[in-house]
Tab-separated table of C-alpha atoms in Angstrom:
chain	number	residue	atom	x	y	z
X	9	MET	CA	87.359	-64.946	-103.545
X	10	LYS	CA	85.503	-61.692	-102.990
X	11	LYS	CA	87.308	-58.494	-103.883
X	12	LYS	CA	87.865	-56.053	-101.020
X	13	ILE	CA	85.987	-52.808	-101.625
X	14	ILE	CA	88.058	-49.724	-100.869
X	15	ASN	CA	86.180	-46.550	-99.991
X	16	THR	CA	87.798	-43.696	-101.934
X	17	ALA	CA	85.280	-41.013	-100.934
X	18	PRO	CA	86.948	-37.949	-99.390
X	19	LEU	CA	86.644	-37.571	-95.639
X	20	THR	CA	84.275	-34.921	-94.292
X	21	ALA	CA	86.077	-31.743	-93.286
X	22	VAL	CA	85.493	-30.774	-89.641
X	23	HIS	CA	87.036	-28.595	-86.970
X	24	ILE	CA	87.869	-30.064	-83.562
X	25	VAL	CA	87.420	-27.409	-80.887
X	26	HIS	CA	90.438	-26.371	-78.806
X	27	LYS	CA	90.520	-28.627	-75.745
X	28	GLU	CA	91.072	-25.737	-73.320
X	29	LEU	CA	87.530	-24.521	-74.004
X	30	LEU	CA	85.939	-27.856	-73.227
X	31	GLN	CA	87.523	-28.647	-69.859
X	32	PRO	CA	88.767	-25.346	-68.413
X	33	TYR	CA	89.583	-24.608	-64.788
X	34	ASN	CA	88.090	-21.115	-64.985
X	35	PRO	CA	85.206	-19.477	-66.893
X	36	ILE	CA	85.992	-18.768	-70.560
X	37	SER	CA	86.531	-15.065	-71.264
X	38	ILE	CA	84.467	-13.661	-74.133
X	39	ASN	CA	84.683	-10.196	-75.661
X	40	LEU	CA	81.329	-9.145	-77.104
X	41	ILE	CA	81.801	-6.081	-79.310
X	42	GLY	CA	78.664	-4.072	-79.997
X	43	ALA	CA	75.503	-3.762	-77.897
X	44	GLY	CA	72.955	-2.922	-80.580
X	45	GLY	CA	70.330	-5.077	-82.282
X	46	THR	CA	72.540	-8.150	-82.529
X	47	GLY	CA	74.797	-7.596	-79.523
X	48	SER	CA	71.922	-7.085	-77.095
X	49	GLN	CA	70.362	-10.378	-78.218
X	50	MET	CA	73.704	-12.193	-78.158
X	51	LEU	CA	74.432	-11.150	-74.585
X	52	THR	CA	71.249	-12.823	-73.369
X	53	SER	CA	72.065	-15.987	-75.341
X	54	LEU	CA	75.548	-16.143	-73.807
X	55	ALA	CA	74.072	-15.790	-70.306
X	56	ARG	CA	71.659	-18.648	-70.988
X	57	MET	CA	74.479	-20.818	-72.375
X	58	SER	CA	76.716	-20.046	-69.419
X	59	GLN	CA	73.989	-21.029	-66.977
X	60	ALA	CA	73.314	-24.249	-68.903
X	61	LEU	CA	77.033	-25.127	-68.977
X	62	ASN	CA	77.226	-24.607	-65.213
X	63	GLY	CA	74.599	-27.329	-64.878
X	64	LEU	CA	76.875	-29.604	-66.918
X	65	ASN	CA	79.911	-29.059	-64.642
X	66	HIS	CA	81.524	-26.485	-66.919
X	67	PRO	CA	82.532	-23.102	-65.397
X	68	GLY	CA	80.751	-21.207	-68.173
X	69	PHE	CA	81.648	-17.740	-69.437
X	70	VAL	CA	82.723	-14.343	-68.218
X	71	VAL	CA	81.749	-11.681	-70.756
X	72	THR	CA	82.990	-8.141	-71.352
X	73	LEU	CA	80.592	-6.060	-73.467
X	74	PHE	CA	82.055	-3.169	-75.462
X	75	ASP	CA	79.983	-0.215	-76.704
X	76	ASP	CA	80.439	3.540	-76.338
X	77	ASP	CA	76.930	4.462	-77.586
X	78	ARG	CA	74.021	5.567	-75.424
X	79	VAL	CA	70.405	4.360	-75.670
X	80	GLN	CA	68.240	6.545	-77.926
X	81	THR	CA	64.545	6.461	-78.769
X	82	ALA	CA	65.274	4.888	-82.174
X	83	ASN	CA	66.869	1.916	-80.386
X	84	LEU	CA	63.649	0.867	-78.667
X	85	ALA	CA	61.693	-2.159	-79.986
X	86	ARG	CA	64.408	-3.478	-82.330
X	87	GLN	CA	67.062	-3.507	-79.610
X	88	LEU	CA	66.563	-4.808	-76.069
X	89	PHE	CA	66.174	-1.492	-74.254
X	90	THR	CA	63.370	0.229	-72.356
X	91	THR	CA	62.363	3.877	-72.027
X	92	ALA	CA	63.799	3.845	-68.496
X	93	GLU	CA	67.257	3.222	-70.007
X	94	LEU	CA	67.232	6.182	-72.412
X	95	GLY	CA	70.486	8.106	-72.114
X	96	GLN	CA	72.375	5.283	-70.419
X	97	TYR	CA	75.349	3.583	-72.019
X	98	LYS	CA	74.078	0.542	-73.907
X	99	SER	CA	76.762	-1.726	-72.510
X	100	VAL	CA	76.100	-0.656	-68.908
X	101	ALA	CA	72.314	-1.004	-69.200
X	102	LEU	CA	72.542	-4.506	-70.666
X	103	ILE	CA	75.256	-5.816	-68.343
X	104	ASN	CA	73.470	-4.518	-65.239
X	105	ARG	CA	70.270	-6.255	-66.321
X	106	VAL	CA	71.942	-9.583	-67.165
X	107	ASN	CA	74.005	-9.562	-63.977
X	108	ARG	CA	70.905	-9.019	-61.845
X	109	PHE	CA	68.817	-11.630	-63.653
X	110	PHE	CA	71.410	-14.420	-63.819
X	111	GLY	CA	73.485	-13.541	-60.738
X	112	LEU	CA	76.611	-12.852	-62.785
X	113	ASN	CA	79.533	-10.471	-62.490
X	114	TRP	CA	80.108	-9.611	-66.137
X	115	LYS	CA	81.693	-6.326	-67.186
X	116	ALA	CA	80.657	-3.369	-69.341
X	117	GLU	CA	83.163	-1.209	-71.222
X	118	THR	CA	81.969	2.213	-72.407
X	119	GLU	CA	84.816	2.376	-74.913
X	120	LYS	CA	85.343	1.198	-78.459
X	121	TYR	CA	87.221	-2.032	-78.980
X	122	ASP	CA	89.943	-0.518	-81.146
X	123	LYS	CA	93.726	-0.394	-81.458
X	124	GLN	CA	93.939	2.410	-78.922
X	125	TYR	CA	92.084	0.374	-76.272
X	126	CYS	CA	94.092	-2.767	-77.038
X	127	SER	CA	97.473	-1.031	-77.250
X	128	ILE	CA	98.599	-2.175	-73.785
X	129	ALA	CA	97.659	-5.822	-74.358
X	130	GLN	CA	94.297	-5.554	-72.648
X	131	GLY	CA	91.249	-6.887	-74.402
X	132	MET	CA	92.456	-10.452	-74.912
X	133	ALA	CA	89.921	-13.271	-74.715
X	134	PRO	CA	89.781	-16.818	-76.134
X	135	ILE	CA	86.529	-15.927	-77.929
X	136	THR	CA	85.728	-12.624	-79.646
X	137	ILE	CA	82.205	-11.981	-80.940
X	138	SER	CA	81.693	-8.896	-83.098
X	139	CYS	CA	78.290	-7.334	-83.748
X	140	VAL	CA	79.466	-4.146	-85.454
X	141	ASP	CA	77.912	-1.961	-88.133
X	142	THR	CA	80.882	-1.008	-90.284
X	143	VAL	CA	83.389	-2.796	-92.492
X	144	LYS	CA	86.142	-0.605	-91.048
X	145	ALA	CA	85.432	-1.934	-87.550
X	146	ARG	CA	85.690	-5.552	-88.767
X	147	PHE	CA	89.054	-4.958	-90.418
X	148	GLU	CA	90.344	-3.245	-87.272
X	149	ILE	CA	89.248	-6.194	-85.124
X	150	ALA	CA	91.022	-8.533	-87.561
X	151	GLU	CA	94.182	-6.424	-87.268
X	152	ILE	CA	94.029	-6.480	-83.450
X	153	LEU	CA	93.549	-10.256	-83.358
X	154	ASN	CA	96.472	-10.748	-85.744
X	155	ILE	CA	98.677	-8.675	-83.441
X	156	TYR	CA	97.547	-10.738	-80.448
X	157	LYS	CA	98.229	-13.930	-82.414
X	158	LYS	CA	101.865	-12.919	-82.812
X	159	ASN	CA	102.430	-11.560	-79.293
X	160	SER	CA	100.131	-13.456	-76.918
X	161	GLY	CA	102.526	-16.369	-76.332
X	162	GLY	CA	101.328	-18.457	-73.409
X	163	HIS	CA	98.836	-15.839	-72.175
X	164	ARG	CA	95.871	-17.418	-70.364
X	165	ASP	CA	93.382	-15.470	-72.489
X	166	LYS	CA	95.127	-16.036	-75.810
X	167	PRO	CA	92.594	-15.431	-78.642
X	168	LEU	CA	91.417	-18.651	-80.267
X	169	TYR	CA	88.115	-17.931	-82.064
X	170	TRP	CA	86.336	-14.984	-83.662
X	171	MET	CA	82.627	-15.028	-84.539
X	172	ASP	CA	81.369	-12.125	-86.655
X	173	PHE	CA	77.730	-11.148	-87.249
X	174	GLY	CA	76.573	-8.878	-90.045
X	175	ASN	CA	73.199	-8.063	-91.538
X	176	SER	CA	71.203	-5.747	-93.775
X	177	LYS	CA	67.429	-5.225	-93.712
X	178	ASP	CA	66.336	-8.859	-93.999
X	179	THR	CA	69.528	-10.799	-94.792
X	180	GLY	CA	72.598	-11.549	-92.748
X	181	GLN	CA	75.515	-13.845	-92.109
X	182	VAL	CA	77.499	-15.274	-89.228
X	183	VAL	CA	81.092	-16.429	-89.733
X	184	LEU	CA	83.292	-18.356	-87.288
X	185	SER	CA	87.072	-18.079	-87.621
X	186	THR	CA	90.124	-19.325	-85.774
X	187	VAL	CA	92.827	-16.907	-84.670
X	188	GLY	CA	95.692	-18.768	-86.274
X	189	GLU	CA	96.021	-22.532	-86.451
X	190	ILE	CA	94.288	-24.711	-83.859
X	191	LYS	CA	96.143	-28.001	-83.503
X	192	GLN	CA	93.937	-30.880	-84.624
X	193	PRO	CA	94.066	-34.539	-83.619
X	194	THR	CA	94.514	-37.221	-86.259
X	195	SER	CA	91.347	-38.946	-87.409
X	196	LYS	CA	90.455	-41.820	-89.708
X	197	GLN	CA	86.808	-40.770	-89.810
X	198	PHE	CA	87.158	-37.041	-90.583
X	199	ALA	CA	89.547	-34.546	-92.159
X	200	PRO	CA	90.213	-32.068	-89.309
X	201	VAL	CA	90.863	-28.465	-90.386
X	202	GLY	CA	92.848	-26.310	-87.985
X	203	ASN	CA	92.572	-22.942	-89.698
X	204	LEU	CA	89.208	-21.277	-90.362
X	205	PRO	CA	89.888	-17.997	-92.222
X	206	PHE	CA	88.787	-14.605	-90.945
X	207	VAL	CA	85.626	-13.092	-92.379
X	208	THR	CA	87.858	-10.270	-93.672
X	209	GLU	CA	89.769	-12.857	-95.722
X	210	LYS	CA	87.008	-15.272	-96.666
X	211	PHE	CA	84.507	-12.606	-97.746
X	212	LYS	CA	86.775	-9.618	-98.328
X	213	ASP	CA	85.209	-8.633	-101.665
X	214	LEU	CA	81.682	-8.941	-100.261
X	215	LEU	CA	82.594	-6.720	-97.312
X	216	LEU	CA	84.184	-4.080	-99.505
X	217	GLN	CA	81.068	-3.991	-101.715
X	218	SER	CA	78.803	-3.524	-98.692
X	219	GLU	CA	80.948	-0.636	-97.436
X	220	MET	CA	78.919	1.728	-99.600
X	221	THR	CA	75.640	1.028	-97.768
X	222	ASP	CA	74.066	3.772	-95.651
X	223	ASP	CA	74.944	3.464	-91.973
X	224	THR	CA	73.719	6.845	-90.769
X	225	PRO	CA	71.903	6.785	-87.410
X	226	SER	CA	68.126	6.398	-87.376
X	227	CYS	CA	66.076	9.167	-85.772
X	228	SER	CA	62.934	7.145	-84.985
X	229	ILE	CA	61.764	3.579	-84.399
X	230	ALA	CA	59.967	3.595	-87.762
X	231	GLU	CA	63.123	4.676	-89.579
X	232	ALA	CA	65.191	2.033	-87.746
X	233	LEU	CA	62.713	-0.700	-88.718
X	234	ALA	CA	62.827	0.470	-92.337
X	235	LYS	CA	66.568	-0.201	-92.330
X	236	GLN	CA	66.528	-3.515	-90.436
X	237	ASP	CA	63.639	-5.930	-89.961
X	238	LEU	CA	62.433	-6.466	-86.390
X	239	PHE	CA	63.505	-10.129	-86.218
X	240	ILE	CA	66.636	-10.288	-88.418
X	241	ASN	CA	68.984	-9.816	-85.463
X	242	SER	CA	67.372	-12.338	-83.104
X	243	THR	CA	67.066	-14.972	-85.853
X	244	LEU	CA	70.709	-14.579	-86.828
X	245	VAL	CA	71.779	-14.701	-83.184
X	246	ASN	CA	69.925	-17.994	-82.676
X	247	PHE	CA	71.930	-19.597	-85.484
X	248	GLY	CA	75.243	-18.211	-84.213
X	249	SER	CA	74.447	-19.228	-80.649
X	250	SER	CA	73.617	-22.757	-81.816
X	251	LEU	CA	77.051	-22.970	-83.435
X	252	ILE	CA	78.770	-21.898	-80.207
X	253	TRP	CA	76.620	-24.330	-78.227
X	254	GLN	CA	77.665	-27.147	-80.572
X	255	MET	CA	81.313	-26.202	-80.022
X	256	PHE	CA	81.011	-26.603	-76.265
X	257	ARG	CA	78.622	-29.551	-76.155
X	258	GLU	CA	80.041	-31.704	-78.939
X	259	GLY	CA	83.582	-30.406	-79.392
X	260	ILE	CA	83.316	-30.701	-83.175
X	261	ILE	CA	81.725	-28.523	-85.872
X	262	PHE	CA	80.940	-29.202	-89.525
X	263	ASN	CA	79.996	-25.651	-90.617
X	264	ASP	CA	81.846	-22.378	-90.087
X	265	ALA	CA	79.404	-19.878	-91.621
X	266	LEU	CA	75.745	-19.337	-92.387
X	267	PHE	CA	73.834	-17.017	-94.709
X	268	LEU	CA	70.299	-16.059	-93.761
X	269	ASN	CA	67.501	-14.621	-95.896
X	270	LEU	CA	64.611	-13.895	-93.560
X	271	LYS	CA	62.347	-12.565	-96.303
X	272	GLU	CA	62.495	-15.895	-98.138
X	273	TYR	CA	62.806	-17.988	-94.938
X	274	ARG	CA	66.064	-19.496	-96.131
X	275	ALA	CA	69.199	-20.376	-94.147
X	276	GLN	CA	72.262	-21.690	-95.979
X	277	PRO	CA	75.103	-23.141	-93.875
X	278	LEU	CA	78.598	-23.302	-95.340
X	279	LYS	CA	80.543	-26.500	-94.826
X	280	ILE	CA	84.111	-26.280	-93.573
X	281	ALA	CA	86.489	-26.410	-96.522
X	282	ALA	CA	89.254	-28.999	-96.402
């Protein structure tokens, strides 16, 4: 008689996406925070994804872009702005352009996404995407989302996911988190993980170390390019956008973060931890 072989290998850790994102009745609200090098690229990617999802019988997205900065000469080339937009609010310039091109009705906010703005329970969205420059801003976003987690109840736009982008001159990272626990189905094939920690928890020490870096404004295009490579933002956005696309197309993800080194042409995904 042959002995039965029992597979004792651990199951692969995955995250099953919240079902309300996959088959919604209305477009999914997304808060995009920051309209600079990364945010300007991310807005275009979200518009493309939304249009593609419409073709797959999904209502797509409705995006609110937050940024209180105005377009300056140093923003040209590395960020998606033209000389005709100098002096305009970044968020307004980008939203107007995307709305015209894709026939959308997305919204620009010329305010910071901070505790003051969110104090009257506005600013909720199932997905938050942050493209901010400072560690302080990330920790404030984390604090806001934690408050929403406790008080949102059955709100239609209850926060579910937070994707954070960060980069230096030629390196960067993108981290996907859940806002609290996302209920997971049982599975014999995988080990579903319902809680993906915030970037401020998962990489707290790394963030605090990077707080000392120089974030003073650039005065020229040359100075801006000396601080951040021309293609670091767009490359990082492509990876983050692919992760969001996988969430909506497949409903399951195997990685929740990625580290990019553009100088060495290396991208290192991080598997979801069981």
